[in-house]
mmCIF file of C-alpha atoms and ligand atoms in Angstrom:
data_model
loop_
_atom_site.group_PDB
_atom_site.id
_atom_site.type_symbol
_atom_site.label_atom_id
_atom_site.label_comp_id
_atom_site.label_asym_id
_atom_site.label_seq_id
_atom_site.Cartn_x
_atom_site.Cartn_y
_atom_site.Cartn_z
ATOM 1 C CA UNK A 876 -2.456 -73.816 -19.861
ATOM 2 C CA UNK A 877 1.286 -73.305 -20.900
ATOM 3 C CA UNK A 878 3.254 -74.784 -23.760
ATOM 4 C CA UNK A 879 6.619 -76.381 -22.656
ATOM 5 C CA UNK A 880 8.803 -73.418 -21.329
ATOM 6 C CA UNK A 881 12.785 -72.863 -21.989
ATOM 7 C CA UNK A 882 13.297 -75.386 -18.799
ATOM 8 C CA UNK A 883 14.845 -78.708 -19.385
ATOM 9 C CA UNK A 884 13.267 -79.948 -16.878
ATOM 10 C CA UNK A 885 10.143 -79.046 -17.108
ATOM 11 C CA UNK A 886 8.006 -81.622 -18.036
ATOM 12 C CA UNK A 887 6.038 -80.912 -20.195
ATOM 13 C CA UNK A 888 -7.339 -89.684 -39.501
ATOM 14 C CA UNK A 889 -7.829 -89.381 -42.097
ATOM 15 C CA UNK A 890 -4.482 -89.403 -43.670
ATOM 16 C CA UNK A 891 -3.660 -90.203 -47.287
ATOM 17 C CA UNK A 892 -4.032 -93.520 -49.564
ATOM 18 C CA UNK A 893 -0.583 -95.848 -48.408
ATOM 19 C CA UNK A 894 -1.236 -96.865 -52.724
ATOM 20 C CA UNK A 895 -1.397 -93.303 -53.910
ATOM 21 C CA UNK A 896 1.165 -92.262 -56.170
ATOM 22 C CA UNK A 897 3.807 -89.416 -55.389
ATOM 23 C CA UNK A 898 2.119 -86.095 -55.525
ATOM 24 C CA UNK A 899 4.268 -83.253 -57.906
ATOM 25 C CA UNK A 900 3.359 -79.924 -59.539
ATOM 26 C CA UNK A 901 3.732 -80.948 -63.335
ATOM 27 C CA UNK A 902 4.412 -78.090 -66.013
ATOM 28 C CA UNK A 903 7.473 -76.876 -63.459
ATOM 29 C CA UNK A 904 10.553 -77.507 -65.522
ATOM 30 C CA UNK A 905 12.544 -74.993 -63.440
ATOM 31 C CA UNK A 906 15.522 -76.274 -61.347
ATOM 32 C CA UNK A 907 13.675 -76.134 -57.996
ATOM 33 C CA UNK A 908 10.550 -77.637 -59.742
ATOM 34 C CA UNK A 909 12.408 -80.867 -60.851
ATOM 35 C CA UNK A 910 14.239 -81.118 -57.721
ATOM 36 C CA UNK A 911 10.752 -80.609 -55.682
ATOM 37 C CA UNK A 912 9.353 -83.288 -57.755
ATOM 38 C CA UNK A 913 12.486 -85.749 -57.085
ATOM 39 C CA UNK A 914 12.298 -85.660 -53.636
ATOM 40 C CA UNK A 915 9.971 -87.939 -51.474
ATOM 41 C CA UNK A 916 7.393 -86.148 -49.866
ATOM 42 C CA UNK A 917 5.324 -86.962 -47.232
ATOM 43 C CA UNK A 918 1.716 -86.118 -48.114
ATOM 44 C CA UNK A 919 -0.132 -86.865 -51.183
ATOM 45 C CA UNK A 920 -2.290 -83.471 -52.720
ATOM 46 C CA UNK A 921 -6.077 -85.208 -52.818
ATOM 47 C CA UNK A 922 -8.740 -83.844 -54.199
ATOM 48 C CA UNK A 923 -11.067 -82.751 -51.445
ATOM 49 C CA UNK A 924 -14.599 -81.494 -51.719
ATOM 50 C CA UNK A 925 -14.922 -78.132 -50.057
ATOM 51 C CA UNK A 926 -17.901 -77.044 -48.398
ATOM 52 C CA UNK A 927 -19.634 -73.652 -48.797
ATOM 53 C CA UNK A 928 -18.611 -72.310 -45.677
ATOM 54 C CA UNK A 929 -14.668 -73.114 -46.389
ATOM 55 C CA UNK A 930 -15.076 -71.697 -49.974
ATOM 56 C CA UNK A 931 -16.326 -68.303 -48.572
ATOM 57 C CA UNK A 932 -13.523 -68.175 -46.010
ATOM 58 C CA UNK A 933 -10.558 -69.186 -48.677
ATOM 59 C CA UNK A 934 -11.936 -66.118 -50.428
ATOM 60 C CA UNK A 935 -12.799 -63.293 -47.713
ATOM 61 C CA UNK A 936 -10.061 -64.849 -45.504
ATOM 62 C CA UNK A 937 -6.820 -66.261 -47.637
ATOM 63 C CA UNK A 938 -5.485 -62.822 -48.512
ATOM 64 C CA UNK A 939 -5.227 -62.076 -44.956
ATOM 65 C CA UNK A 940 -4.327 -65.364 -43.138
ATOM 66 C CA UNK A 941 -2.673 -67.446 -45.825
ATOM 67 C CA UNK A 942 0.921 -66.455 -46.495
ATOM 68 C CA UNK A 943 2.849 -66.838 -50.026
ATOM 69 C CA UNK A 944 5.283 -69.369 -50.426
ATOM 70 C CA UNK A 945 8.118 -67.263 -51.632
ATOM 71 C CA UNK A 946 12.189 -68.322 -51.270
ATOM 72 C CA UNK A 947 13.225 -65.729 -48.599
ATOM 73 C CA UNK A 948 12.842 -65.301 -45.315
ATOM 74 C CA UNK A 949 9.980 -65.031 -43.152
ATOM 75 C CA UNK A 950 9.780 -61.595 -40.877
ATOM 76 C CA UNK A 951 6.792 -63.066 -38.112
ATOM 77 C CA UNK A 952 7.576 -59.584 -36.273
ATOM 78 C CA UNK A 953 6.264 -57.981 -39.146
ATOM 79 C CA UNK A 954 3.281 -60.409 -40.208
ATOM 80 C CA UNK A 955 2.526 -60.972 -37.049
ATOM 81 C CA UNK A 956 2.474 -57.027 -36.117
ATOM 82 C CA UNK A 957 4.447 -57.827 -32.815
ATOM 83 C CA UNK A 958 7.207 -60.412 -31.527
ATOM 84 C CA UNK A 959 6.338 -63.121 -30.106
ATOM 85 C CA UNK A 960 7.520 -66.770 -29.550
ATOM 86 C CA UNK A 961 6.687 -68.715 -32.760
ATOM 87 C CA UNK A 962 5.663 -72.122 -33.064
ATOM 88 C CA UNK A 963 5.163 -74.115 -36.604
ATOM 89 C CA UNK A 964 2.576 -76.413 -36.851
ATOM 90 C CA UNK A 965 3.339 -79.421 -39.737
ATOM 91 C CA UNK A 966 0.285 -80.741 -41.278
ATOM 92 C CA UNK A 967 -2.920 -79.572 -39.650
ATOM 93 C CA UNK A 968 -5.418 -81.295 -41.058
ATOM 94 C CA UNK A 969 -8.925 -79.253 -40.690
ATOM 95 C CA UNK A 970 -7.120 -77.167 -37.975
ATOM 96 C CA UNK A 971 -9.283 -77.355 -34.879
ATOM 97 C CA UNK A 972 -6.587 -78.507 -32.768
ATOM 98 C CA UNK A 973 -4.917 -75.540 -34.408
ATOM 99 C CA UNK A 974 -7.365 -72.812 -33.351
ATOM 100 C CA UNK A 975 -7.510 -74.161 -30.073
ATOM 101 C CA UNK A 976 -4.402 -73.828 -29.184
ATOM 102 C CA UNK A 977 -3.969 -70.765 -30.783
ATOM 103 C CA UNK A 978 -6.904 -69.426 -28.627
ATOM 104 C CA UNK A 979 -5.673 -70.605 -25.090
ATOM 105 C CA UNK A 980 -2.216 -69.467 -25.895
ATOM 106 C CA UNK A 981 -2.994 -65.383 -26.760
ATOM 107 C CA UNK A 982 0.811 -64.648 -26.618
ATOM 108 C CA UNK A 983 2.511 -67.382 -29.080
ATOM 109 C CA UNK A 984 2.164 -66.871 -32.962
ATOM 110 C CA UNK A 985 0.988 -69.980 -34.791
ATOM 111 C CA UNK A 986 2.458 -70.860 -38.253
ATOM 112 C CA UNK A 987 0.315 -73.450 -39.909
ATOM 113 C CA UNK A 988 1.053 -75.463 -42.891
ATOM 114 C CA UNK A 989 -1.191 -77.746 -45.012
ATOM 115 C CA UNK A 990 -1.519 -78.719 -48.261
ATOM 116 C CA UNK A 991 -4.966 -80.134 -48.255
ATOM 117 C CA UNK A 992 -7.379 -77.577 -49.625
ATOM 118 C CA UNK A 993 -10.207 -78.368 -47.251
ATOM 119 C CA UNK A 994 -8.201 -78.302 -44.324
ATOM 120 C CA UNK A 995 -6.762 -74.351 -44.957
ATOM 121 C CA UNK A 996 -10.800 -73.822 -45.766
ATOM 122 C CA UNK A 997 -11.333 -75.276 -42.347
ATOM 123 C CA UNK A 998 -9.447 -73.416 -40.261
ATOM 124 C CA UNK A 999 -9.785 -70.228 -41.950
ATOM 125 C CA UNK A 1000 -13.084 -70.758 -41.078
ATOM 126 C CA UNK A 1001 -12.837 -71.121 -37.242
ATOM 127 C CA UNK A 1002 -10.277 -67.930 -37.806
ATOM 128 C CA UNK A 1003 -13.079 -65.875 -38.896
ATOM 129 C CA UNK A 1004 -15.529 -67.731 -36.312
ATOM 130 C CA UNK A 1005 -13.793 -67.154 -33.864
ATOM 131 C CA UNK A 1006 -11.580 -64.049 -34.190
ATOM 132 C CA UNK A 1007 -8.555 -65.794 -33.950
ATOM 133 C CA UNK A 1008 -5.774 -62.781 -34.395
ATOM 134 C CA UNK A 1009 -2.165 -65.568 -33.833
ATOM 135 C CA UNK A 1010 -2.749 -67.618 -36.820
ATOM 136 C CA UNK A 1011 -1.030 -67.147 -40.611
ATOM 137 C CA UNK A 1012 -1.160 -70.354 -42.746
ATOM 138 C CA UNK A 1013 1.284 -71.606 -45.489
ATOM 139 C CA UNK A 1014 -0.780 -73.904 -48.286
ATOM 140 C CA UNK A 1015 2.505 -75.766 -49.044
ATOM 141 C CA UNK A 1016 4.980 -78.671 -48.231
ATOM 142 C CA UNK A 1017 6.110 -77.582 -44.580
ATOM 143 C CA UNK A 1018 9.344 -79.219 -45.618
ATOM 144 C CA UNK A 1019 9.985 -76.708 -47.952
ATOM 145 C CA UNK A 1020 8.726 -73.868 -45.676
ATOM 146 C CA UNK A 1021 10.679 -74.388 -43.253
ATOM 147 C CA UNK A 1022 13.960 -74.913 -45.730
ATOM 148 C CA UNK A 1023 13.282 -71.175 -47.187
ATOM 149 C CA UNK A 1024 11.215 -69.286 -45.104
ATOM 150 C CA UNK A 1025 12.269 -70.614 -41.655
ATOM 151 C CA UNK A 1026 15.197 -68.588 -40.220
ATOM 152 C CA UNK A 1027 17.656 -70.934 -37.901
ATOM 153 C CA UNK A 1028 17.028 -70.886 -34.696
ATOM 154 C CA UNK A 1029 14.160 -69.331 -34.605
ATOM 155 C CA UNK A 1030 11.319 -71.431 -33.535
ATOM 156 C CA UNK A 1031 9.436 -71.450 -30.145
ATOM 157 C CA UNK A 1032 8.236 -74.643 -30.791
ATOM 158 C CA UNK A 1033 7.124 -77.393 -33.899
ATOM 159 C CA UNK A 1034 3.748 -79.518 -33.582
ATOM 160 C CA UNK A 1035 3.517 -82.169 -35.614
ATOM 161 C CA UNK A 1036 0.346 -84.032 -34.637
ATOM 162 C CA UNK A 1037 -0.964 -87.407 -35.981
ATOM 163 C CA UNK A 1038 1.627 -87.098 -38.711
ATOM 164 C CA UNK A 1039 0.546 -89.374 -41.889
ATOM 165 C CA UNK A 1040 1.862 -92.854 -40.653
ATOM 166 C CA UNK A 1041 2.355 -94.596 -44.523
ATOM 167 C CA UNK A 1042 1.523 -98.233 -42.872
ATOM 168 C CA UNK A 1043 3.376 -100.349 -45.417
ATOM 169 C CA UNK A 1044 6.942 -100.995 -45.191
ATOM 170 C CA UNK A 1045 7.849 -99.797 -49.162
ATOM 171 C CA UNK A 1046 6.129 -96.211 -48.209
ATOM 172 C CA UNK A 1047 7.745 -96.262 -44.658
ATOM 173 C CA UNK A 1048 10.275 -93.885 -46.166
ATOM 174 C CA UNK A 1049 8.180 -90.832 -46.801
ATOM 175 C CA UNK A 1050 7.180 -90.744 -42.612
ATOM 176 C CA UNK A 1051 7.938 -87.200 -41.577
ATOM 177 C CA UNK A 1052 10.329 -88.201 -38.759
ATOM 178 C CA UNK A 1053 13.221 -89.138 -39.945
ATOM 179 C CA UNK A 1054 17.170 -88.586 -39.130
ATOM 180 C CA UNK A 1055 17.502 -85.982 -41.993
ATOM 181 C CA UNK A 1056 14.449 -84.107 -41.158
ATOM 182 C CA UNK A 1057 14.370 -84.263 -37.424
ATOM 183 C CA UNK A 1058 18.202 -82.433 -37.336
ATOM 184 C CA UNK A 1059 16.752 -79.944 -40.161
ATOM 185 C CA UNK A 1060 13.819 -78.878 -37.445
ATOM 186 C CA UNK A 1061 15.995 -78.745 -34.411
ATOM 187 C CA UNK A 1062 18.391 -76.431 -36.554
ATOM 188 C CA UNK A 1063 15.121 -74.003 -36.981
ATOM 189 C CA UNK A 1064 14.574 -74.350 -33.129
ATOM 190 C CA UNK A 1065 15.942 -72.063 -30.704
ATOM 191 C CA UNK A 1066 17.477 -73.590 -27.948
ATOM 192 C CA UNK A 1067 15.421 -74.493 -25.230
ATOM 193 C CA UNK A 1068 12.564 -74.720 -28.436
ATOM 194 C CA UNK A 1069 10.601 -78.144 -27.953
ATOM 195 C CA UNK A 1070 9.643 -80.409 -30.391
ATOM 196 C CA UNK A 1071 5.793 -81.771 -30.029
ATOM 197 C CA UNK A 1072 4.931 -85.298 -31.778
ATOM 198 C CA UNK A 1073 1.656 -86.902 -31.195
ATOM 199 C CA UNK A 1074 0.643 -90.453 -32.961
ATOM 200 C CA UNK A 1075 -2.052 -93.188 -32.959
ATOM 201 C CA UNK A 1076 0.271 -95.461 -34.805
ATOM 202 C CA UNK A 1077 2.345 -97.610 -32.573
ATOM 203 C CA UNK A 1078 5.090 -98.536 -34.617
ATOM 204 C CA UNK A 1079 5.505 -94.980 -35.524
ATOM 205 C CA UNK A 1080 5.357 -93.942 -32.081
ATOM 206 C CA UNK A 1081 8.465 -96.228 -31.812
ATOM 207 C CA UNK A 1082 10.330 -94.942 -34.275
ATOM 208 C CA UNK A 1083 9.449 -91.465 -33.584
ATOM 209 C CA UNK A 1084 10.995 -92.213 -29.511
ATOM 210 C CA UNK A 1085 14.208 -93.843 -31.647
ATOM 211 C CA UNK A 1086 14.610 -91.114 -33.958
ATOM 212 C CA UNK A 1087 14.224 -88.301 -31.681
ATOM 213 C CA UNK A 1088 15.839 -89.909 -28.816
ATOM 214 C CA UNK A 1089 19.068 -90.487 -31.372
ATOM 215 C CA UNK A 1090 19.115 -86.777 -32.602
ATOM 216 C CA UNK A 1091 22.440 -85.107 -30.399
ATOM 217 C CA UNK A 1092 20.826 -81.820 -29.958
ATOM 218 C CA UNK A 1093 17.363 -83.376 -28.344
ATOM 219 C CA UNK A 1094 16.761 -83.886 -25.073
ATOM 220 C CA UNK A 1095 13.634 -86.173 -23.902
ATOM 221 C CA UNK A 1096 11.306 -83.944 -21.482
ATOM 222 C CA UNK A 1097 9.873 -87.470 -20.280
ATOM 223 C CA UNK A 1098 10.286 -88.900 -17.182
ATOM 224 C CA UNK A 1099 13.147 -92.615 -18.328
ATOM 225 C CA UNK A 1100 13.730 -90.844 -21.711
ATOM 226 C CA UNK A 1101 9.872 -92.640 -22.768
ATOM 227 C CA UNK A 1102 6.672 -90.961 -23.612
ATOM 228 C CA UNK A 1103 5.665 -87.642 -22.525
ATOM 229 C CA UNK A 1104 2.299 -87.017 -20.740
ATOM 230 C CA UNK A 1105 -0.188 -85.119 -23.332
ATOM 231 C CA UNK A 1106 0.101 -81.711 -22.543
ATOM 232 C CA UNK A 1107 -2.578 -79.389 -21.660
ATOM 233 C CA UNK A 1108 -2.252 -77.385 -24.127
ATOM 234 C CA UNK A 1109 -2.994 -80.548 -26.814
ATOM 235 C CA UNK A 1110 -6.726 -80.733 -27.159
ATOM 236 C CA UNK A 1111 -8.366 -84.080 -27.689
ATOM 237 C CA UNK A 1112 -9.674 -84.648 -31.067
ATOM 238 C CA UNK A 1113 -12.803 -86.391 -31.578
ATOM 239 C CA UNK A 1114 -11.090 -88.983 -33.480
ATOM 240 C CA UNK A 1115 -8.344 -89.689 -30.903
ATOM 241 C CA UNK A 1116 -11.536 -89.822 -28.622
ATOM 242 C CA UNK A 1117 -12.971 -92.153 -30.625
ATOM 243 C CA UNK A 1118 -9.814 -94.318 -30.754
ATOM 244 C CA UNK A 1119 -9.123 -94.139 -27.341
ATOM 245 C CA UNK A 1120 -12.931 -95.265 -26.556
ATOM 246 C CA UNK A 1121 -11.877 -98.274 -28.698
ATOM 247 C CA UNK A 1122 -9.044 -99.300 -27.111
ATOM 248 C CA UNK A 1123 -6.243 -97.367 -29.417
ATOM 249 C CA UNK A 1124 -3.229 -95.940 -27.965
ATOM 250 C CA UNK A 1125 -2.079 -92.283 -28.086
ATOM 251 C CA UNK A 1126 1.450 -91.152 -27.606
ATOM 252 C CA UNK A 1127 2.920 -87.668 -27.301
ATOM 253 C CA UNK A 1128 6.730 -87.453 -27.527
ATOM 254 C CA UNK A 1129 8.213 -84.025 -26.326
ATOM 255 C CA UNK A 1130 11.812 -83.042 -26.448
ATOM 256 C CA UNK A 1131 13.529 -79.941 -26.618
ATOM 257 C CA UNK A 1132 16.704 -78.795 -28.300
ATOM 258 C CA UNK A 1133 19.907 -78.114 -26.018
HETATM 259 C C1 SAM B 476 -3.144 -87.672 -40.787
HETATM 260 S S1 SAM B 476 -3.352 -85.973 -41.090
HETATM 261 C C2 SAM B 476 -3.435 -85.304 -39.436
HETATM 262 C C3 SAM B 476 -4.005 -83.931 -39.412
HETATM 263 C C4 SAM B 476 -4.075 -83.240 -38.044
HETATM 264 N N1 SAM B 476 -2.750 -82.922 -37.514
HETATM 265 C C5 SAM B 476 -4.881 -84.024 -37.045
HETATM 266 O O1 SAM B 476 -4.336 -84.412 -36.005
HETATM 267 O O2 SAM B 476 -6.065 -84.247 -37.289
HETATM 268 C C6 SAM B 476 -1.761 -85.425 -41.642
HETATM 269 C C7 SAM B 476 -1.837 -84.123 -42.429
HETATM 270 O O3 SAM B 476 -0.528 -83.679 -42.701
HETATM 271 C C8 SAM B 476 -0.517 -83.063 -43.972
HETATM 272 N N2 SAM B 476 0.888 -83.075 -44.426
HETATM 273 C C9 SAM B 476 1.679 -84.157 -44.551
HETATM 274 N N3 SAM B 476 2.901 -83.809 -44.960
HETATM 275 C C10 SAM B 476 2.885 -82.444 -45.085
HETATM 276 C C11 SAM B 476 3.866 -81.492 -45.481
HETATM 277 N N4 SAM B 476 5.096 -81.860 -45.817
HETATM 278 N N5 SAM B 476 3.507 -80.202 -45.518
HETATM 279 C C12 SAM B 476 2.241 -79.817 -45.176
HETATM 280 N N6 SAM B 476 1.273 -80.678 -44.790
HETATM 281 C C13 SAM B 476 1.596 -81.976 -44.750
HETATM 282 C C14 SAM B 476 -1.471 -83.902 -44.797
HETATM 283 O O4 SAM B 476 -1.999 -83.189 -45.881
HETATM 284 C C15 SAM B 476 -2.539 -84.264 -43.767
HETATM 285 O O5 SAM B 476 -3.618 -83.366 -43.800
#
């Protein structure tokens, strides 16, 4: 199992309320906190219940796996003890894809970022479970990881999978994969780096292959510039199974930055 190398041509749920209202840290009256608050985000903070098990790890576990969010640069060599190709995950959700991949792929470093409680109880969790060493997690808006923590050109890879797809057409805008955003990531790649998008949601899928397809620095790893194969290293989620059983299509776009 191999995540896409530095060839070119090498092939390769539960998301939030579409009614809920903008999420935003009140009480913040600094610069950055008004600004934060102004822009449109793409995830809404819910209120989760958290089980036992993912109480226990946030506790024993967060000082070790879950990073601060802090407005300087990230050194991976040095929280990561070694260097290693890096790949950012976007929005994990409870993480099993997460620790899967982290698993099969010993000699990558996984950055994970979530803002759902649960989730980063989750996959610290599986972490502890299952001895999972390549793993830190951020418990904050990727966007605003990546912006301050991310150094350009960096990144191995970026997985955003099953991305929130904000069905109606007035909360279209706060989709992940947009113009703006998409040439922000591929700045943070390194060239060669691949960008991994995975979605249930048709029309998203289409704007996802129009988006990326449009970005100058991407190319399309696909075979006709269309939808990649899923790659091995993706595992099948029990909800994609579930979907897929039912008749729901699944599509994986994979480019990679010039
Ligand atoms: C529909 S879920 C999919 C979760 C997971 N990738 C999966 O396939 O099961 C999308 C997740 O992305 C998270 N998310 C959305 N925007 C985010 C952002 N800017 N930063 C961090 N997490 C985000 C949400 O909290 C949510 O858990």
């Amino acid at each position: 199992m191999s995540l896409p190398t530095s060839t070119p041509s090498d092939p390769h749920g539960a998301g939030p309320q579409d009614d809920a209202a903008p999420g935003g840290a009140e009480g913040d009256n600094s610069p950055e906190g008004v600004a934060h608050r102004a822009r449109i985000r793409s995830f809404v903070v819910r209120a989760g219940r958290m089980g036992t098990g993912q109480i226990k790890a946030l506790a024993e576990l967060g000082p070790r796996y879950v990073l601060p969010f802090e407005q300087r640069p990230l050194d991976t060599a040095q929280v990561f003890g070694r260097q290693a190709p890096v790949v950012l995950e976007i929005g994990f959700g409870m993480g099993g894809a997460t620790a899967q991949i982290a698993q099969s792929l010993p000699d990558h470093d996984f950055i994970g970022c979530e803002v759902h409680e649960p989730g980063v109880g989750a996959l610290l969790k599986l972490i502890g479970e299952q001895d999972i060493p390549n793993i830190r997690i951020f418990q904050h808006d990727a966007v605003e990881v990546l912006e301050h923590m991310i150094p350009e050109g960096s990144l191995a890879g970026v997985h955003i999978f099953f991305p929130d797809p904000w069905h109606k057409k007035r909360h279209n805008k706060r989709r992940l994969i947009q113009p703006p955003f998409v040439a922000k990531l591929v700045r943070h790649l390194a060239p060669g780096g691949y960008l991994h998008c995975a979605t249930d949601w048709a029309p998203y899928a289409e704007q996802m292959l129009e988006v990326l397809g449009a970005d100058p620095d991407l190319v399309n790893t696909a075979p006709g510039n269309g939808y990649a194969e899923k790659p091995t290293y993706r595992p099948l989620t029990k909800f994609e199974n579930r979907g897929l059983k039912l008749g729901h299509g699944v599509w994986d776009l994979v480019f990679r930055r010039k």
